[in-house]
PDB file of C-alpha atoms and ligand atoms in Angstrom:
ATOM      1  CA  MET A   1     -10.557  -2.987  21.211  1.00  0.00           C
ATOM      2  CA  THR A   2      -9.812  -6.659  21.856  1.00  0.00           C
ATOM      3  CA  PRO A   3      -7.414  -8.597  19.609  1.00  0.00           C
ATOM      4  CA  ALA A   4     -10.386 -10.585  18.259  1.00  0.00           C
ATOM      5  CA  GLU A   5     -12.221  -7.370  17.385  1.00  0.00           C
ATOM      6  CA  GLN A   6      -9.063  -5.991  15.795  1.00  0.00           C
ATOM      7  CA  SER A   7      -8.664  -9.097  13.645  1.00  0.00           C
ATOM      8  CA  LEU A   8     -12.302  -8.942  12.514  1.00  0.00           C
ATOM      9  CA  LYS A   9     -11.710  -5.396  11.308  1.00  0.00           C
ATOM     10  CA  ALA A  10      -8.347  -6.305   9.788  1.00  0.00           C
ATOM     11  CA  ALA A  11      -9.975  -9.156   7.847  1.00  0.00           C
ATOM     12  CA  GLU A  12     -12.619  -6.792   6.523  1.00  0.00           C
ATOM     13  CA  ILE A  13      -9.921  -4.380   5.311  1.00  0.00           C
ATOM     14  CA  CYS A  14      -7.761  -7.159   3.835  1.00  0.00           C
ATOM     15  CA  ARG A  15     -10.736  -8.427   1.847  1.00  0.00           C
ATOM     16  CA  LEU A  16     -11.279  -5.102   0.086  1.00  0.00           C
ATOM     17  CA  ALA A  17      -8.718  -5.941  -2.612  1.00  0.00           C
ATOM     18  CA  PRO A  18      -5.994  -8.502  -3.327  1.00  0.00           C
ATOM     19  CA  VAL A  19      -3.197  -6.001  -2.710  1.00  0.00           C
ATOM     20  CA  VAL A  20      -2.470  -3.437   0.009  1.00  0.00           C
ATOM     21  CA  PRO A  21       0.034  -0.901  -1.327  1.00  0.00           C
ATOM     22  CA  VAL A  22       2.954  -0.307   1.038  1.00  0.00           C
ATOM     23  CA  ILE A  23       3.671   3.387   0.701  1.00  0.00           C
ATOM     24  CA  VAL A  24       6.661   5.543   1.626  1.00  0.00           C
ATOM     25  CA  VAL A  25       5.812   9.242   1.346  1.00  0.00           C
ATOM     26  CA  GLU A  26       8.792  11.612   1.200  1.00  0.00           C
ATOM     27  CA  ASP A  27       6.910  14.606  -0.228  1.00  0.00           C
ATOM     28  CA  LEU A  28       3.652  15.488   1.495  1.00  0.00           C
ATOM     29  CA  ALA A  29       2.327  17.008  -1.733  1.00  0.00           C
ATOM     30  CA  HIS A  30       2.262  13.486  -3.217  1.00  0.00           C
ATOM     31  CA  ALA A  31      -0.018  12.050  -0.531  1.00  0.00           C
ATOM     32  CA  ALA A  32      -3.518  12.988  -1.711  1.00  0.00           C
ATOM     33  CA  PRO A  33      -2.984  12.509  -5.486  1.00  0.00           C
ATOM     34  CA  LEU A  34      -1.255   9.186  -4.801  1.00  0.00           C
ATOM     35  CA  ALA A  35      -4.147   7.959  -2.671  1.00  0.00           C
ATOM     36  CA  ARG A  36      -6.641   9.072  -5.318  1.00  0.00           C
ATOM     37  CA  ALA A  37      -4.651   7.242  -8.020  1.00  0.00           C
ATOM     38  CA  LEU A  38      -4.537   3.994  -6.034  1.00  0.00           C
ATOM     39  CA  VAL A  39      -8.225   4.123  -5.114  1.00  0.00           C
ATOM     40  CA  ALA A  40      -9.089   4.873  -8.758  1.00  0.00           C
ATOM     41  CA  GLY A  41      -7.197   1.734  -9.769  1.00  0.00           C
ATOM     42  CA  GLY A  42      -9.226  -0.375  -7.336  1.00  0.00           C
ATOM     43  CA  LEU A  43      -6.953  -0.541  -4.279  1.00  0.00           C
ATOM     44  CA  PRO A  44      -8.758   1.188  -1.388  1.00  0.00           C
ATOM     45  CA  ALA A  45      -6.720  -0.102   1.578  1.00  0.00           C
ATOM     46  CA  LEU A  46      -3.464   1.841   1.828  1.00  0.00           C
ATOM     47  CA  GLU A  47      -0.564   1.350   4.239  1.00  0.00           C
ATOM     48  CA  VAL A  48       1.545   4.435   4.823  1.00  0.00           C
ATOM     49  CA  THR A  49       4.790   3.463   6.524  1.00  0.00           C
ATOM     50  CA  LEU A  50       5.969   5.617   9.424  1.00  0.00           C
ATOM     51  CA  ARG A  51       9.452   5.805   7.980  1.00  0.00           C
ATOM     52  CA  THR A  52       9.619   9.385   6.803  1.00  0.00           C
ATOM     53  CA  PRO A  53       9.051  12.726   8.516  1.00  0.00           C
ATOM     54  CA  ALA A  54       6.052  13.308   6.218  1.00  0.00           C
ATOM     55  CA  ALA A  55       4.294  10.029   7.062  1.00  0.00           C
ATOM     56  CA  LEU A  56       1.836  11.212   9.713  1.00  0.00           C
ATOM     57  CA  GLU A  57       0.803  14.293   7.756  1.00  0.00           C
ATOM     58  CA  ALA A  58       0.475  12.076   4.681  1.00  0.00           C
ATOM     59  CA  ILE A  59      -1.970   9.848   6.568  1.00  0.00           C
ATOM     60  CA  ARG A  60      -3.935  12.944   7.542  1.00  0.00           C
ATOM     61  CA  ALA A  61      -4.065  14.091   3.918  1.00  0.00           C
ATOM     62  CA  MET A  62      -4.981  10.656   2.573  1.00  0.00           C
ATOM     63  CA  ALA A  63      -7.669  10.060   5.198  1.00  0.00           C
ATOM     64  CA  ASP A  64      -9.841  12.605   3.373  1.00  0.00           C
ATOM     65  CA  VAL A  65      -9.650  10.796   0.025  1.00  0.00           C
ATOM     66  CA  GLU A  66     -13.025   9.317  -0.801  1.00  0.00           C
ATOM     67  CA  GLY A  67     -13.142   5.550  -0.974  1.00  0.00           C
ATOM     68  CA  GLY A  68      -9.778   5.075   0.701  1.00  0.00           C
ATOM     69  CA  VAL A  69      -9.055   3.237   3.957  1.00  0.00           C
ATOM     70  CA  VAL A  70      -5.734   4.526   5.184  1.00  0.00           C
ATOM     71  CA  GLY A  71      -3.601   2.747   7.756  1.00  0.00           C
ATOM     72  CA  ALA A  72      -0.193   3.242   9.304  1.00  0.00           C
ATOM     73  CA  GLY A  73       2.621   0.774   8.794  1.00  0.00           C
ATOM     74  CA  THR A  74       5.945   0.204  10.536  1.00  0.00           C
ATOM     75  CA  LEU A  75       4.357   0.667  13.971  1.00  0.00           C
ATOM     76  CA  LEU A  76       7.103  -0.105  16.469  1.00  0.00           C
ATOM     77  CA  THR A  77       6.173   1.674  19.699  1.00  0.00           C
ATOM     78  CA  PRO A  78       3.112   2.747  21.714  1.00  0.00           C
ATOM     79  CA  ALA A  79       3.937   6.331  20.692  1.00  0.00           C
ATOM     80  CA  ASP A  80       3.651   5.288  17.027  1.00  0.00           C
ATOM     81  CA  VAL A  81       0.210   3.811  17.713  1.00  0.00           C
ATOM     82  CA  LYS A  82      -0.975   6.957  19.479  1.00  0.00           C
ATOM     83  CA  ALA A  83       0.321   9.204  16.690  1.00  0.00           C
ATOM     84  CA  ALA A  84      -1.131   7.010  13.939  1.00  0.00           C
ATOM     85  CA  LYS A  85      -4.540   7.024  15.561  1.00  0.00           C
ATOM     86  CA  ALA A  86      -4.421  10.794  16.043  1.00  0.00           C
ATOM     87  CA  ALA A  87      -3.516  11.223  12.356  1.00  0.00           C
ATOM     88  CA  GLY A  88      -6.637   9.317  11.357  1.00  0.00           C
ATOM     89  CA  ALA A  89      -5.243   5.859  10.593  1.00  0.00           C
ATOM     90  CA  LYS A  90      -8.038   3.279  10.365  1.00  0.00           C
ATOM     91  CA  PHE A  91      -5.688   0.344  10.935  1.00  0.00           C
ATOM     92  CA  GLY A  92      -2.106  -0.397  11.860  1.00  0.00           C
ATOM     93  CA  VAL A  93       0.549  -2.766  10.588  1.00  0.00           C
ATOM     94  CA  SER A  94       3.710  -3.834  12.408  1.00  0.00           C
ATOM     95  CA  PRO A  95       6.718  -5.876  11.260  1.00  0.00           C
ATOM     96  CA  GLY A  96       6.601  -7.930  14.477  1.00  0.00           C
ATOM     97  CA  ALA A  97       4.754  -7.762  17.776  1.00  0.00           C
ATOM     98  CA  THR A  98       5.604  -6.796  21.336  1.00  0.00           C
ATOM     99  CA  ASP A  99       3.317  -6.743  24.356  1.00  0.00           C
ATOM    100  CA  ARG A 100       3.703  -2.979  24.677  1.00  0.00           C
ATOM    101  CA  LEU A 101       2.674  -2.458  21.064  1.00  0.00           C
ATOM    102  CA  LEU A 102      -0.319  -4.797  21.354  1.00  0.00           C
ATOM    103  CA  ASP A 103      -1.443  -3.124  24.593  1.00  0.00           C
ATOM    104  CA  ALA A 104      -1.302   0.269  22.886  1.00  0.00           C
ATOM    105  CA  CYS A 105      -3.509  -0.918  20.020  1.00  0.00           C
ATOM    106  CA  ALA A 106      -6.071  -2.144  22.548  1.00  0.00           C
ATOM    107  CA  GLU A 107      -5.874   1.137  24.455  1.00  0.00           C
ATOM    108  CA  TYR A 108      -6.133   3.413  21.397  1.00  0.00           C
ATOM    109  CA  ASP A 109      -8.671   1.258  19.527  1.00  0.00           C
ATOM    110  CA  LEU A 110      -6.480   0.718  16.483  1.00  0.00           C
ATOM    111  CA  PRO A 111      -7.091  -2.556  14.620  1.00  0.00           C
ATOM    112  CA  LEU A 112      -3.634  -4.082  14.198  1.00  0.00           C
ATOM    113  CA  LEU A 113      -2.265  -6.465  11.621  1.00  0.00           C
ATOM    114  CA  PRO A 114       0.624  -7.733  13.734  1.00  0.00           C
ATOM    115  CA  GLY A 115       3.705  -9.205  12.102  1.00  0.00           C
ATOM    116  CA  ALA A 116       4.905 -12.762  12.606  1.00  0.00           C
ATOM    117  CA  ALA A 117       7.391 -14.950  10.790  1.00  0.00           C
ATOM    118  CA  THR A 118       7.622 -18.246  12.694  1.00  0.00           C
ATOM    119  CA  ALA A 119       5.174 -20.870  13.949  1.00  0.00           C
ATOM    120  CA  SER A 120       5.819 -19.820  17.548  1.00  0.00           C
ATOM    121  CA  GLU A 121       5.242 -16.131  16.792  1.00  0.00           C
ATOM    122  CA  ILE A 122       2.043 -16.983  14.942  1.00  0.00           C
ATOM    123  CA  MET A 123       0.898 -19.170  17.843  1.00  0.00           C
ATOM    124  CA  ALA A 124       1.723 -16.503  20.437  1.00  0.00           C
ATOM    125  CA  LEU A 125      -0.426 -13.974  18.556  1.00  0.00           C
ATOM    126  CA  LEU A 126      -3.208 -16.515  18.062  1.00  0.00           C
ATOM    127  CA  GLU A 127      -3.185 -17.221  21.799  1.00  0.00           C
ATOM    128  CA  LYS A 128      -3.939 -13.525  22.364  1.00  0.00           C
ATOM    129  CA  GLY A 129      -6.768 -13.584  19.809  1.00  0.00           C
ATOM    130  CA  TYR A 130      -5.112 -12.319  16.626  1.00  0.00           C
ATOM    131  CA  THR A 131      -6.450 -14.525  13.859  1.00  0.00           C
ATOM    132  CA  VAL A 132      -5.303 -12.176  11.091  1.00  0.00           C
ATOM    133  CA  GLN A 133      -1.589 -11.487  10.893  1.00  0.00           C
ATOM    134  CA  LYS A 134       1.037 -10.031   8.612  1.00  0.00           C
ATOM    135  CA  PHE A 135       3.634 -12.571   7.470  1.00  0.00           C
ATOM    136  CA  PHE A 136       6.892 -10.643   7.234  1.00  0.00           C
ATOM    137  CA  PRO A 137       9.326 -10.617   5.533  1.00  0.00           C
ATOM    138  CA  ALA A 138       7.363 -12.961   3.304  1.00  0.00           C
ATOM    139  CA  GLU A 139       9.779 -14.042   0.581  1.00  0.00           C
ATOM    140  CA  GLN A 140      12.799 -14.067   2.872  1.00  0.00           C
ATOM    141  CA  ALA A 141      10.992 -16.018   5.610  1.00  0.00           C
ATOM    142  CA  GLY A 142       9.928 -18.890   3.367  1.00  0.00           C
ATOM    143  CA  GLY A 143       7.400 -17.422   0.965  1.00  0.00           C
ATOM    144  CA  ALA A 144       4.243 -19.092  -0.265  1.00  0.00           C
ATOM    145  CA  PRO A 145       5.492 -22.675   0.399  1.00  0.00           C
ATOM    146  CA  TYR A 146       6.045 -21.783   4.052  1.00  0.00           C
ATOM    147  CA  LEU A 147       2.555 -20.275   4.399  1.00  0.00           C
ATOM    148  CA  LYS A 148       1.022 -23.298   2.715  1.00  0.00           C
ATOM    149  CA  SER A 149       2.770 -25.542   5.258  1.00  0.00           C
ATOM    150  CA  ILE A 150       1.657 -23.377   8.206  1.00  0.00           C
ATOM    151  CA  GLY A 151      -1.925 -23.637   6.943  1.00  0.00           C
ATOM    152  CA  SER A 152      -2.060 -27.336   7.772  1.00  0.00           C
ATOM    153  CA  PRO A 153      -1.481 -27.188  11.536  1.00  0.00           C
ATOM    154  CA  ILE A 154      -2.755 -23.598  12.017  1.00  0.00           C
ATOM    155  CA  PRO A 155      -5.577 -23.085   9.477  1.00  0.00           C
ATOM    156  CA  GLN A 156      -7.421 -20.618  11.719  1.00  0.00           C
ATOM    157  CA  VAL A 157      -4.838 -17.869  11.159  1.00  0.00           C
ATOM    158  CA  LYS A 158      -5.154 -15.866   7.937  1.00  0.00           C
ATOM    159  CA  PHE A 159      -2.350 -13.749   6.567  1.00  0.00           C
ATOM    160  CA  CYS A 160      -1.378 -10.688   4.632  1.00  0.00           C
ATOM    161  CA  PRO A 161       2.161 -11.561   3.531  1.00  0.00           C
ATOM    162  CA  THR A 162       4.453  -8.631   2.755  1.00  0.00           C
ATOM    163  CA  GLY A 163       8.070  -8.311   1.714  1.00  0.00           C
ATOM    164  CA  GLY A 164       9.502  -9.219  -1.669  1.00  0.00           C
ATOM    165  CA  ILE A 165       6.087  -9.656  -3.290  1.00  0.00           C
ATOM    166  CA  SER A 166       5.412  -8.320  -6.778  1.00  0.00           C
ATOM    167  CA  LEU A 167       3.187  -8.960  -9.746  1.00  0.00           C
ATOM    168  CA  LYS A 168       5.398 -11.960 -10.596  1.00  0.00           C
ATOM    169  CA  ASN A 169       4.815 -13.964  -7.407  1.00  0.00           C
ATOM    170  CA  ALA A 170       1.615 -12.476  -5.890  1.00  0.00           C
ATOM    171  CA  ARG A 171      -0.564 -15.225  -7.382  1.00  0.00           C
ATOM    172  CA  ASP A 172       1.503 -17.906  -5.577  1.00  0.00           C
ATOM    173  CA  TYR A 173       0.238 -16.399  -2.331  1.00  0.00           C
ATOM    174  CA  LEU A 174      -3.273 -15.391  -3.370  1.00  0.00           C
ATOM    175  CA  GLY A 175      -4.060 -18.967  -4.376  1.00  0.00           C
ATOM    176  CA  LEU A 176      -3.589 -20.231  -0.808  1.00  0.00           C
ATOM    177  CA  SER A 177      -6.589 -20.736   1.487  1.00  0.00           C
ATOM    178  CA  ASN A 178      -4.946 -18.885   4.400  1.00  0.00           C
ATOM    179  CA  ILE A 179      -4.163 -15.694   2.477  1.00  0.00           C
ATOM    180  CA  LEU A 180      -6.550 -12.724   2.532  1.00  0.00           C
ATOM    181  CA  CYS A 181      -4.395 -10.329   0.509  1.00  0.00           C
ATOM    182  CA  VAL A 182      -0.763  -9.422  -0.036  1.00  0.00           C
ATOM    183  CA  GLY A 183       1.115  -6.213   0.695  1.00  0.00           C
ATOM    184  CA  GLY A 184       3.718  -4.670  -1.544  1.00  0.00           C
ATOM    185  CA  SER A 185       5.422  -1.517  -2.676  1.00  0.00           C
ATOM    186  CA  TRP A 186       5.574  -2.411  -6.355  1.00  0.00           C
ATOM    187  CA  VAL A 187       2.369  -0.519  -7.156  1.00  0.00           C
ATOM    188  CA  VAL A 188       4.014   2.734  -6.038  1.00  0.00           C
ATOM    189  CA  PRO A 189       7.354   2.888  -7.871  1.00  0.00           C
ATOM    190  CA  LYS A 190       9.707   5.661  -6.764  1.00  0.00           C
ATOM    191  CA  ASP A 191      10.212   6.988 -10.295  1.00  0.00           C
ATOM    192  CA  ALA A 192       6.479   7.292 -10.955  1.00  0.00           C
ATOM    193  CA  LEU A 193       6.114   9.142  -7.636  1.00  0.00           C
ATOM    194  CA  ALA A 194       8.977  11.474  -8.479  1.00  0.00           C
ATOM    195  CA  ARG A 195       7.399  12.284 -11.850  1.00  0.00           C
ATOM    196  CA  GLY A 196       3.942  12.616 -10.326  1.00  0.00           C
ATOM    197  CA  ASP A 197       2.827  10.033 -12.873  1.00  0.00           C
ATOM    198  CA  TRP A 198      -0.519   9.239 -11.253  1.00  0.00           C
ATOM    199  CA  ALA A 199      -1.854   7.566 -14.402  1.00  0.00           C
ATOM    200  CA  GLU A 200       0.948   5.009 -14.138  1.00  0.00           C
ATOM    201  CA  VAL A 201       0.093   4.393 -10.475  1.00  0.00           C
ATOM    202  CA  THR A 202      -3.561   3.856 -11.388  1.00  0.00           C
ATOM    203  CA  ARG A 203      -2.508   1.457 -14.160  1.00  0.00           C
ATOM    204  CA  LEU A 204      -0.348  -0.562 -11.740  1.00  0.00           C
ATOM    205  CA  ALA A 205      -3.152  -0.562  -9.148  1.00  0.00           C
ATOM    206  CA  ALA A 206      -5.676  -1.829 -11.703  1.00  0.00           C
ATOM    207  CA  GLU A 207      -3.253  -4.554 -12.755  1.00  0.00           C
ATOM    208  CA  ALA A 208      -2.862  -5.560  -9.093  1.00  0.00           C
ATOM    209  CA  ARG A 209      -6.607  -5.431  -8.541  1.00  0.00           C
ATOM    210  CA  ALA A 210      -7.070  -7.894 -11.413  1.00  0.00           C
ATOM    211  CA  LEU A 211      -4.881 -10.483  -9.655  1.00  0.00           C
ATOM    212  CA  ARG A 212      -8.033 -11.940  -8.147  1.00  0.00           C
TER     213      ARG A 212
HETATM  214  C1  3PG B 301       8.037  -3.151   3.751  1.00  0.00           C
HETATM  215  O1  3PG B 301       7.910  -3.184   4.939  1.00  0.00           O
HETATM  216  O2  3PG B 301       8.834  -2.416   3.146  1.00  0.00           O
HETATM  217  C2  3PG B 301       7.112  -4.009   3.008  1.00  0.00           C
HETATM  218  O3  3PG B 301       7.272  -5.289   3.416  1.00  0.00           O
HETATM  219  C3  3PG B 301       7.195  -3.853   1.544  1.00  0.00           C
HETATM  220  O4  3PG B 301       8.057  -4.730   1.019  1.00  0.00           O
HETATM  221  P1  3PG B 301       8.352  -4.683  -0.536  1.00  0.00           P
HETATM  222  O5  3PG B 301       9.025  -3.362  -0.792  1.00  0.00           O
HETATM  223  O6  3PG B 301       9.304  -5.844  -0.726  1.00  0.00           O
HETATM  224  O7  3PG B 301       7.065  -4.833  -1.250  1.00  0.00           O
END
């Protein structure tokens, strides 16, 4: 899958809803009910970070949830890409980008939302054909004002900013012409997960859905 084809797919996924939940699954039993709760609230695109031993199995479990589009986040290596694809991930997300990682996404046909944080990183990815990128870590790297400034010289790149975004500041990003959606973990609070409070997750998802 070429970078241009990957970005087309990534754009399609980013346009499904204003927010992509960034999910850390510690307990595999949470995976399916959590995905159902988020989809019920109106957030179909889900990013499961490969940061816990349960992550790949969680992707497998969530991939069966109707209406969901489950991807793998925190992709760092070609092995991560291979494992994510095998688990059923429909897309990938990475905090940054390396040639080895990008080559693996082409090889395994995994649409990637590659991370970038500077003008040169954004340009390097654009040169390869990635017109849809993750801006990370969004708040720490300059936030919405930075993305607005980047949109003047490089309007052809669209972003999913992630990192430090919540209900409070999401609208600052979503109002910009170069933003497709935002990513964030605030819709999946640890305490709600621990309690198995799926109604609360659905409420937070619906609130996020209503941002746009
Ligand atoms: C991450 O990689 O953890 C994401 O950027 C989520 O960031 P957040 O927890 O600040 O939403």
